Coordinates of C-alpha atoms in Angstrom, one line a residue:
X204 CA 60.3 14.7 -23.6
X205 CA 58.8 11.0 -24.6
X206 CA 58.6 10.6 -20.6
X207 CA 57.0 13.2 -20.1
X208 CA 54.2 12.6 -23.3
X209 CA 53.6 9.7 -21.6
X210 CA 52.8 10.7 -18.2
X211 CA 50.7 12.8 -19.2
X212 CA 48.6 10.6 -21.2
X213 CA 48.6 8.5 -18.5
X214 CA 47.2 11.0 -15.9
X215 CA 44.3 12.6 -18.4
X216 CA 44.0 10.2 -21.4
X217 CA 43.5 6.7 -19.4
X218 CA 41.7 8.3 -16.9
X219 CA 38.1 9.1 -17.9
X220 CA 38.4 5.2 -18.2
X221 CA 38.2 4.6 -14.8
X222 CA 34.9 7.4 -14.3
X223 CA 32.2 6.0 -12.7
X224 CA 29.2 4.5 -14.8
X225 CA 25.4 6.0 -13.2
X226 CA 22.3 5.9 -14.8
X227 CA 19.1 7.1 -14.3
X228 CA 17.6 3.4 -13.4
X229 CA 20.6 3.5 -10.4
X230 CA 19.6 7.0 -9.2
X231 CA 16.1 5.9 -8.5
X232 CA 17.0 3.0 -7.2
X233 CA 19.5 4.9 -4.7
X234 CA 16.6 7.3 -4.1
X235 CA 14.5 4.6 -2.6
X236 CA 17.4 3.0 -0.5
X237 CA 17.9 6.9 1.1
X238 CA 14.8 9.0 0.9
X239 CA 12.2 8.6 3.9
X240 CA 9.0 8.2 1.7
X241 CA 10.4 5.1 0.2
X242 CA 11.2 3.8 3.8
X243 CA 7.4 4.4 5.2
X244 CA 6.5 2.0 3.1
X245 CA 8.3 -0.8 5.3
X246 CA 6.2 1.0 8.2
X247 CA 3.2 1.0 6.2
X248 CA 3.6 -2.8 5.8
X249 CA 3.9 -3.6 9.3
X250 CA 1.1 -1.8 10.3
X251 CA -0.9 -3.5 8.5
X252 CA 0.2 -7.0 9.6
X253 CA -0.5 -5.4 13.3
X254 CA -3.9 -4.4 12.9
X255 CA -4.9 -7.7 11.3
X256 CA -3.1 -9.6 14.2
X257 CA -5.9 -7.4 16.6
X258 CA -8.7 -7.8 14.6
X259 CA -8.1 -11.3 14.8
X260 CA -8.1 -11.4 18.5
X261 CA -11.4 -10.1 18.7
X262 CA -13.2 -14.0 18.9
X263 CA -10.9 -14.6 21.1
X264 CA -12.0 -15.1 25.3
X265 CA -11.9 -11.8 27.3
X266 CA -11.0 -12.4 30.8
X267 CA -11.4 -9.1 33.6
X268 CA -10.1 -9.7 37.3
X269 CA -11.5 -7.7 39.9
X270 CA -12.0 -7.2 43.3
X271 CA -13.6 -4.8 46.1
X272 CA -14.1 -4.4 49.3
X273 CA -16.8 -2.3 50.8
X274 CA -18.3 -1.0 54.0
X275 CA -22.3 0.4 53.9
X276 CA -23.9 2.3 56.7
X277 CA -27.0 0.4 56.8
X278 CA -27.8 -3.2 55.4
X279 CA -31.2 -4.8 54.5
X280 CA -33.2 -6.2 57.8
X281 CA -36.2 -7.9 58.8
X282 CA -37.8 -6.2 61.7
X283 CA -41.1 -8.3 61.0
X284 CA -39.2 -11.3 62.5
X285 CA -37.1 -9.9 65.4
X286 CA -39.0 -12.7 67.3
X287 CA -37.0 -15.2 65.7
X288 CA -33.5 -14.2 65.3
X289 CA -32.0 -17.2 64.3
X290 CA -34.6 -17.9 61.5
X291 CA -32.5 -14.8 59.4
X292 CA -28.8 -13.9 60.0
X293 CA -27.9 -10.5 60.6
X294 CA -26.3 -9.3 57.0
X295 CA -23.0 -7.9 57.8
X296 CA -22.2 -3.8 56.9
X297 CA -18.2 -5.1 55.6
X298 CA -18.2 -6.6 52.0
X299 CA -15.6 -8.9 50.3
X300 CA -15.1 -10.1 46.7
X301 CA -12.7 -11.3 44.4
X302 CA -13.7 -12.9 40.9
X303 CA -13.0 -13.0 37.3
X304 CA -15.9 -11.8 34.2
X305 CA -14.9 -14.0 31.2
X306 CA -16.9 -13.4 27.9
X307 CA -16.7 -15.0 24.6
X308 CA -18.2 -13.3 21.3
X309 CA -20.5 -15.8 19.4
X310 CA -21.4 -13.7 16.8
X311 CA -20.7 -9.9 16.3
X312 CA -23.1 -9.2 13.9
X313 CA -19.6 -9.0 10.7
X314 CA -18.2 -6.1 12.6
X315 CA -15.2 -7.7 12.9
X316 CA -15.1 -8.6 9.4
X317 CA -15.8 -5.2 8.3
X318 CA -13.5 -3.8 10.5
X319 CA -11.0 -5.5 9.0
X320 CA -11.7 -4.9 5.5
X321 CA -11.9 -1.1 6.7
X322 CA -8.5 -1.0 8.1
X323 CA -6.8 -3.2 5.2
X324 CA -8.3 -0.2 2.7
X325 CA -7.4 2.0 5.2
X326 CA -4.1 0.7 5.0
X327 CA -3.9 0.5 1.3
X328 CA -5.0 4.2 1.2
X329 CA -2.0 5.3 3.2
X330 CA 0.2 2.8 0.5
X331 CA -0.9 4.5 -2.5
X332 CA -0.4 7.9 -1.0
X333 CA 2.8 7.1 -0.1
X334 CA 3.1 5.7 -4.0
X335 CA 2.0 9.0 -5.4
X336 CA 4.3 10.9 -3.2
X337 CA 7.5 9.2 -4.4
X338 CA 6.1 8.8 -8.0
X339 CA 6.8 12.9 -7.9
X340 CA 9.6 12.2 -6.6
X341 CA 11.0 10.2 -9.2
X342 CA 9.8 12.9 -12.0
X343 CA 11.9 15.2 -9.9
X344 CA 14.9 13.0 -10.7
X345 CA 13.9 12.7 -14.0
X346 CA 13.9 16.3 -14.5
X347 CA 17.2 16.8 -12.8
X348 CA 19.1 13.8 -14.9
X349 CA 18.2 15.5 -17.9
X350 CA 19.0 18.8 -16.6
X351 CA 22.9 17.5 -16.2
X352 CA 22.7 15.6 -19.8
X353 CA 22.3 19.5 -21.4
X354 CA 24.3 21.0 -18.8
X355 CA 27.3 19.2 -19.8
X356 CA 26.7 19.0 -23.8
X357 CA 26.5 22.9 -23.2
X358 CA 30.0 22.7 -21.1
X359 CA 31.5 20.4 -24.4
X360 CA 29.8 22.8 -26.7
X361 CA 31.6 25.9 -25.0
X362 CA 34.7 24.6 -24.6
X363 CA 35.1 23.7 -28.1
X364 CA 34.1 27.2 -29.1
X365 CA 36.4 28.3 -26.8
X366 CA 38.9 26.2 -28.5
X367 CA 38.1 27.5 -32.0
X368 CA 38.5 31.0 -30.0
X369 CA 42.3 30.4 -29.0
X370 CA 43.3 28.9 -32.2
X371 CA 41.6 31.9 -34.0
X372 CA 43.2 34.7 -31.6
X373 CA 47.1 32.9 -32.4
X374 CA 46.1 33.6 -35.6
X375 CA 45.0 37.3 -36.0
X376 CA 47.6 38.0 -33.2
X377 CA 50.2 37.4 -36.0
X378 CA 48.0 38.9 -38.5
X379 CA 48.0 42.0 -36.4
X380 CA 51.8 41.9 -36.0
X381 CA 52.3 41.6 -39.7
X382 CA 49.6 44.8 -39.9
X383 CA 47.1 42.6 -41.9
X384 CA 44.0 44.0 -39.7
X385 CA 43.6 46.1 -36.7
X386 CA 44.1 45.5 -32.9
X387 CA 40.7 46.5 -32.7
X388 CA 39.4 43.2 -34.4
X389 CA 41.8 41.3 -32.7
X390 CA 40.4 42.8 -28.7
X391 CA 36.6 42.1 -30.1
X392 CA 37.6 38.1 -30.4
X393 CA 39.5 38.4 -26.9
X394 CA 36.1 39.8 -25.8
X395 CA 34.3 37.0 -27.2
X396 CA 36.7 34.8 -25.3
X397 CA 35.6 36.2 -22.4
X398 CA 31.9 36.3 -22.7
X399 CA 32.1 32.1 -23.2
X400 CA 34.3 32.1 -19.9
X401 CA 31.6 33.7 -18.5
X402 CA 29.1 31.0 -20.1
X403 CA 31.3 28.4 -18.7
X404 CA 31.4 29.4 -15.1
X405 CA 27.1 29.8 -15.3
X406 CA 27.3 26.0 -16.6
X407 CA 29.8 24.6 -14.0
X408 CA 27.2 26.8 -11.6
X409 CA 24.0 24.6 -12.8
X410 CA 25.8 21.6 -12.8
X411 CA 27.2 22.4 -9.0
X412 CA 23.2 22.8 -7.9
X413 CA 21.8 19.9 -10.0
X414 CA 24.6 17.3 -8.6
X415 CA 24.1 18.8 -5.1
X416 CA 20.0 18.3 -5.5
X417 CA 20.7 14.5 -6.9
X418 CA 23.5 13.8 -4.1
X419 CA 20.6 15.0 -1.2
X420 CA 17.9 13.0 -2.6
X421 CA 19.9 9.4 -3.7
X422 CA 22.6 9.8 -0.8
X423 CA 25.3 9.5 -3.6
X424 CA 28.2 11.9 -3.4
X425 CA 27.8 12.8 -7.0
X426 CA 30.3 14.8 -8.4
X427 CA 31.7 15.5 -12.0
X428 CA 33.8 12.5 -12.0
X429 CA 30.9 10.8 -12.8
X430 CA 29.2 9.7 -16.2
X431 CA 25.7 10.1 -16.6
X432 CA 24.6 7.5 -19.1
X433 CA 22.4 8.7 -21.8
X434 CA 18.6 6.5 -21.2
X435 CA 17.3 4.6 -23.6
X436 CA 14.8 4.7 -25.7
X437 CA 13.4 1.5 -25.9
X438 CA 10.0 0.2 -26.8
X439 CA 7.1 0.6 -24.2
X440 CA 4.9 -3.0 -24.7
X441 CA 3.0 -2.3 -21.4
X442 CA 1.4 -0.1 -19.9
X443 CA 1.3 0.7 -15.7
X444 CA -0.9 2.3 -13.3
X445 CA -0.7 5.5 -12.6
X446 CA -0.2 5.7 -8.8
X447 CA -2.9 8.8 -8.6
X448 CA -5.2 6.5 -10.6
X449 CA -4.5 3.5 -7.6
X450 CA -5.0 6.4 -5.0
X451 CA -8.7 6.8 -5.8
X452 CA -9.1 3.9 -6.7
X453 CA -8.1 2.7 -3.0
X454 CA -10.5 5.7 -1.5
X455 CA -13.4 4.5 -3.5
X456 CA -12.8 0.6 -1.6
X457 CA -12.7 2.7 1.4
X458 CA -15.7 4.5 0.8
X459 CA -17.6 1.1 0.1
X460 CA -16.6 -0.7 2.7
X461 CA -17.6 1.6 5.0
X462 CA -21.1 1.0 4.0
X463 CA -20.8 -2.2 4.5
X464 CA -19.5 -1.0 8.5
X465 CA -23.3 0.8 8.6
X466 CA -25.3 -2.7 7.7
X467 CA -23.3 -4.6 10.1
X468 CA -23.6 -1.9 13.2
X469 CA -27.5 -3.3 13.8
X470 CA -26.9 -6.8 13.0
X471 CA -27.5 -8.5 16.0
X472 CA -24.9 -9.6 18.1
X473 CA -24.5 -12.8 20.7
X474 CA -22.0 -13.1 23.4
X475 CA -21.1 -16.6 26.1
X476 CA -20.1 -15.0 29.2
X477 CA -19.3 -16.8 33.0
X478 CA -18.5 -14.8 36.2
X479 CA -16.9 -16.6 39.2
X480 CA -16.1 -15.0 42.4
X481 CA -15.2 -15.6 45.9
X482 CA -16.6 -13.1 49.2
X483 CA -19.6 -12.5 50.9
X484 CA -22.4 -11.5 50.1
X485 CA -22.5 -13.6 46.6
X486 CA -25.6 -14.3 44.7
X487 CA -27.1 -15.6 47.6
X488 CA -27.4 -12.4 49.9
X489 CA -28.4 -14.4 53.1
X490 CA -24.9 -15.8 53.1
X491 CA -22.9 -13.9 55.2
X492 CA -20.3 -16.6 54.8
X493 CA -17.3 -16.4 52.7
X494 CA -17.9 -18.6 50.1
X495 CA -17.2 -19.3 46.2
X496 CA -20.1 -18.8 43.5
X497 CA -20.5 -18.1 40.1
X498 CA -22.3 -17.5 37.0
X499 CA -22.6 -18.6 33.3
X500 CA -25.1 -17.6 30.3
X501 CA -26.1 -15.8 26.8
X502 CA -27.3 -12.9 25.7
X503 CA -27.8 -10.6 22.8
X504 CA -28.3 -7.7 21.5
X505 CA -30.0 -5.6 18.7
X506 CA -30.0 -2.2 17.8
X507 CA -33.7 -2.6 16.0
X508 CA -34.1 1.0 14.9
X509 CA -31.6 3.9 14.8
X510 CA -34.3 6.8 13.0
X511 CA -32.3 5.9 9.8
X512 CA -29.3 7.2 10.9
X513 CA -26.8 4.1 9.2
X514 CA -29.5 4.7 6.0
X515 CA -28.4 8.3 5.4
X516 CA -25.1 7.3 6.5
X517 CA -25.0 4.5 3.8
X518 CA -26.1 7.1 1.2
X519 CA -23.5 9.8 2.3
X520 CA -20.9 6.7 1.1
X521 CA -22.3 6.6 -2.1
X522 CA -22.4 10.1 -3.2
X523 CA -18.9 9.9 -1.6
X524 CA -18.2 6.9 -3.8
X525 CA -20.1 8.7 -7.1
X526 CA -17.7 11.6 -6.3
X527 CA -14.7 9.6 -6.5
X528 CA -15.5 8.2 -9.7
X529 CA -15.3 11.2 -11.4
X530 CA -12.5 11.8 -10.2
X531 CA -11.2 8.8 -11.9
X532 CA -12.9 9.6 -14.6
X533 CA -11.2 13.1 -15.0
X534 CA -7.8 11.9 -14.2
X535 CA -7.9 9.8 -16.2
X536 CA -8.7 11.9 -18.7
X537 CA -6.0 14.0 -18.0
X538 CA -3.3 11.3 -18.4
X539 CA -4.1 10.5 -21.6
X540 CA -3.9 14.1 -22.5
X541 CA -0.5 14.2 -21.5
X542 CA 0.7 10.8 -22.9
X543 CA -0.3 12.4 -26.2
X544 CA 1.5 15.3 -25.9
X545 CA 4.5 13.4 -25.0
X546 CA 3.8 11.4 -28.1
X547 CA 4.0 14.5 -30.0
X548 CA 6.9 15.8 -28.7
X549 CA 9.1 12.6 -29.4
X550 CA 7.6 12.8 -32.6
X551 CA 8.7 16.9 -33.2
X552 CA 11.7 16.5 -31.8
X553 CA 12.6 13.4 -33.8
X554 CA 11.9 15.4 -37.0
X555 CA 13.5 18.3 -35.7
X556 CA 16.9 16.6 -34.8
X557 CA 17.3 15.6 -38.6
X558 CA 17.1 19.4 -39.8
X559 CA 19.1 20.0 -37.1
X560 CA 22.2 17.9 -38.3
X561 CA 21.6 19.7 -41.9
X562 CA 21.9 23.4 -40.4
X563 CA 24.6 22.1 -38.3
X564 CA 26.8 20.9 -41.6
X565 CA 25.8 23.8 -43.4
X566 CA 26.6 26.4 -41.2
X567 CA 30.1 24.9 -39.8
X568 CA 30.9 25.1 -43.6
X569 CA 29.9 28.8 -43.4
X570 CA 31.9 28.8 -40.2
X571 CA 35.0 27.4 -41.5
X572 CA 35.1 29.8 -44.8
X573 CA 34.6 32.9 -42.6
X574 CA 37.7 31.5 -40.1
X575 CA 39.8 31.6 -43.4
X576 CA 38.3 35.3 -44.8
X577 CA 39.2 36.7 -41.1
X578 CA 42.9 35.7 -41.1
X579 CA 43.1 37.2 -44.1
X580 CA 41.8 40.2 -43.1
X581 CA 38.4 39.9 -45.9
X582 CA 36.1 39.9 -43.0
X583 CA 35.5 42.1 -40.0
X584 CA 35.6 40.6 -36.4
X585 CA 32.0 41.8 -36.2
X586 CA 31.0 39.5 -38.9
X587 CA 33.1 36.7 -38.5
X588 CA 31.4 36.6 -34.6
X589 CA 28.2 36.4 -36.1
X590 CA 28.9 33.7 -38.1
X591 CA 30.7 31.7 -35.9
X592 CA 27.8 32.5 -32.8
X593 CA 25.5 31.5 -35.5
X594 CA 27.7 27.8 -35.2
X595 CA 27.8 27.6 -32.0
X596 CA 24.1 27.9 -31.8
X597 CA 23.5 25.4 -33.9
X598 CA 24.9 22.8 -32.7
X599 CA 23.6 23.8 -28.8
X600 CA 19.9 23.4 -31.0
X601 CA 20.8 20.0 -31.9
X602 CA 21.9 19.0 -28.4
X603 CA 19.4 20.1 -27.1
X604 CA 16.6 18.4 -29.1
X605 CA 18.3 15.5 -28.8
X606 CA 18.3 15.7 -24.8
X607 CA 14.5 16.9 -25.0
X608 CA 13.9 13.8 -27.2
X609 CA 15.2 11.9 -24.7
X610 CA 13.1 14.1 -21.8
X611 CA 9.7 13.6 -23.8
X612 CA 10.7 9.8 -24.1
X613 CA 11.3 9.9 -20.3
X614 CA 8.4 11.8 -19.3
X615 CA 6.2 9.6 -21.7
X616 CA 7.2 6.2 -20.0
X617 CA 6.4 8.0 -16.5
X618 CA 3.1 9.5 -17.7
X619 CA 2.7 6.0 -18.5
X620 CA 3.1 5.0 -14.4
X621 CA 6.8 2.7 -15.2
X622 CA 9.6 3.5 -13.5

């Protein structure tokens, strides 16, 4: 008998020692090893090294091959001279050339520049997007932790009620045999039995969908094995971003520099550029010779007037740029309205947790008398459910404050833009 107490102490008393620690810190941080908006961002990053490697390239020579050969049906001649044939060669009708253009930007006017600043916010648009998308994310994951924090004080809840539900039944079982009080009371506890069974399996349910929703987005096979560590509540010194907040705050740097692309479109712009070839005719079209020849030289140019089109442009950008500061403006507005009502709610539920304790005490007491009065047969099954429902809500009330005190401090810290 000994033997046997001890292997089974073995099997379920030293074995919750060995269940898995998680937290919510390690489910985000699994999240953003397995879900694919956390990945772009390694794609976002080497986009942008990419477009500045171009951008760069833009001072750099441009060398074009090219080559043709032609045949025209008629060809300049010189009838006025026919007397002297050999003062003007006859221009041949086949044509030959092979060369290379090579040009080298001076000067673009900052379009380069610009273009570069356009992409990088361009770039950095596309970053914070990203940002707000897994920011959601993560408040998904929030939601879900806490969801399995209640999910399985309800369970423990339950099954302790269940508990006091057994012990009780043993008890008016033999009351009934004895003919203390009727079968009827005794059937009405069974049924009660029953109805938390019933609870039970709606629990185990919930916490089936929320682990399977967790396992999907972190890539963790997440089961019941494992122990969800209650978050802390610690002190918040500092104070983040809010990636919406960075979002439009990107756009607006977008919006700007583009102005800065419509000032630089008319600047003027100066460009080196050499042409060397090798055919007939070349530069000089009396030589009907295959020969080399080339060019070199400057030139610019200058879009002096556009009809104001980069001027309306510029101030399109701006009420763009106006638009998007409201926007700030309201959003921001908005956060703070939240982190206050999260403030609130800490505060409630904080206040509310200590009454709950009190109920809790008082009305186990009640509990625990009625227990007594029923075995005795002093107190109907009817009543003595009432009361002990009555128990068994109050300590789900105080679980459950306590997890929503710990979901207001949650929700406050990610109102706040922390992770």
């Amino acid at each position: 008998m000994i033997n046997k107490l001890l292997t089974l102490v073995f099997l379920f008393g030293i074995q919750p020692i060995f269940a898995q620690q998680i937290s919510l810190d390690s489910c985000v941080a699994a999240a953003e090893r397995n879900w694919p908006s956390f990945k772009k961002e390694i794609s976002i990053s080497q986009k942008r090294d990419l477009i500045e490697q171009t951008l760069k390239k833009n001072y750099l020579p441009k060398i074009n091959l090219s080559g043709q050969l032609s045949y025209q049906s008629e060809v300049i001649t010189f009838p006025e001279v026919q007397l002297m044939p050999d003062f003007f060669a006859i221009l041949p009708q086949d044509n030959y050339s092979v060369g290379a253009n090579i040009s080298q930007t001076i000067w673009d006017g900052g379009i380069t520049s610009t273009a570069k600043d356009i992409q990088m916010a361009q770039n950095n648009v596309e970053a914070q997007q990203l940002n707000v998308e897994t920011y959601g994310l993560i408040g998904k994951i929030n939601k879900l932790y806490v969801s399995y924090l209640f999910l399985k004080k309800s369970e423990k809840i339950i099954n302790i009620s269940e508990g006091e539900i057994d012990e009780n039944i043993q008890s008016i079982a033999s009351a009934v045999k004895n003919g203390v009080i009727t079968s009827s009371e005794l059937n009405n506890i069974e049924a009660e039995k029953l109805k938390l069974q019933k609870q039970q399996i709606e629990i185990q349910s919930s916490i089936s969908l929320v682990l399977s929703s967790l396992s999907m987005i972190t890539g963790l096979q997440l089961d019941t094995n494992y122990k969800f560590e209650l978050p802390t509540s610690a002190d918040i010194a500092n104070k983040g971003i809010r990636p919406e907040i960075e979002l439009l705050n990107a756009q607006k740097k977008l919006s700007m520099a583009s102005t800065s692309q419509y000032k630089t479109s008319r600047m003027p712009k100066f460009v080196a550029f050499g042409n060397v070839g090798y055919g007939r005719p070349g530069y000089d079209m009396l030589n009907t010779d295959m020969h080399g020849y080339y060019m070199i030289g400057a030139k610019f140019t200058w879009d002096v007037w556009d009809w104001n089109a980069s001027k309306n442009n510029e101030e399109k950008v701006k009420l763009q740029t106006l638009i998007i500061e409201d926007n700030i403006s309201s959003m921001e507005k908005q956060i703070a309205i939240e982190e206050n009502e999260f403030l609130q709610e800490m505060d409630r539920y904080t206040k509310l947790i200590k009454l709950d304790e009190d109920i809790e005490l008082l009305k186990e007491s009640v509990y625990k008398n009625a227990q007594s009065k029923m075995k005795n047969g002093s107190l109907t099954s009817t009543e003595y459910l009432k009361i002990f429902n009555e128990w068994k809500r109050s300590k789900l009330s105080t679980e459950l404050d306590r997890i929503n005190l710990i979901k207001s401090n949650i929700n406050y810290k990610h109102s706040l833009g922390l992770k």
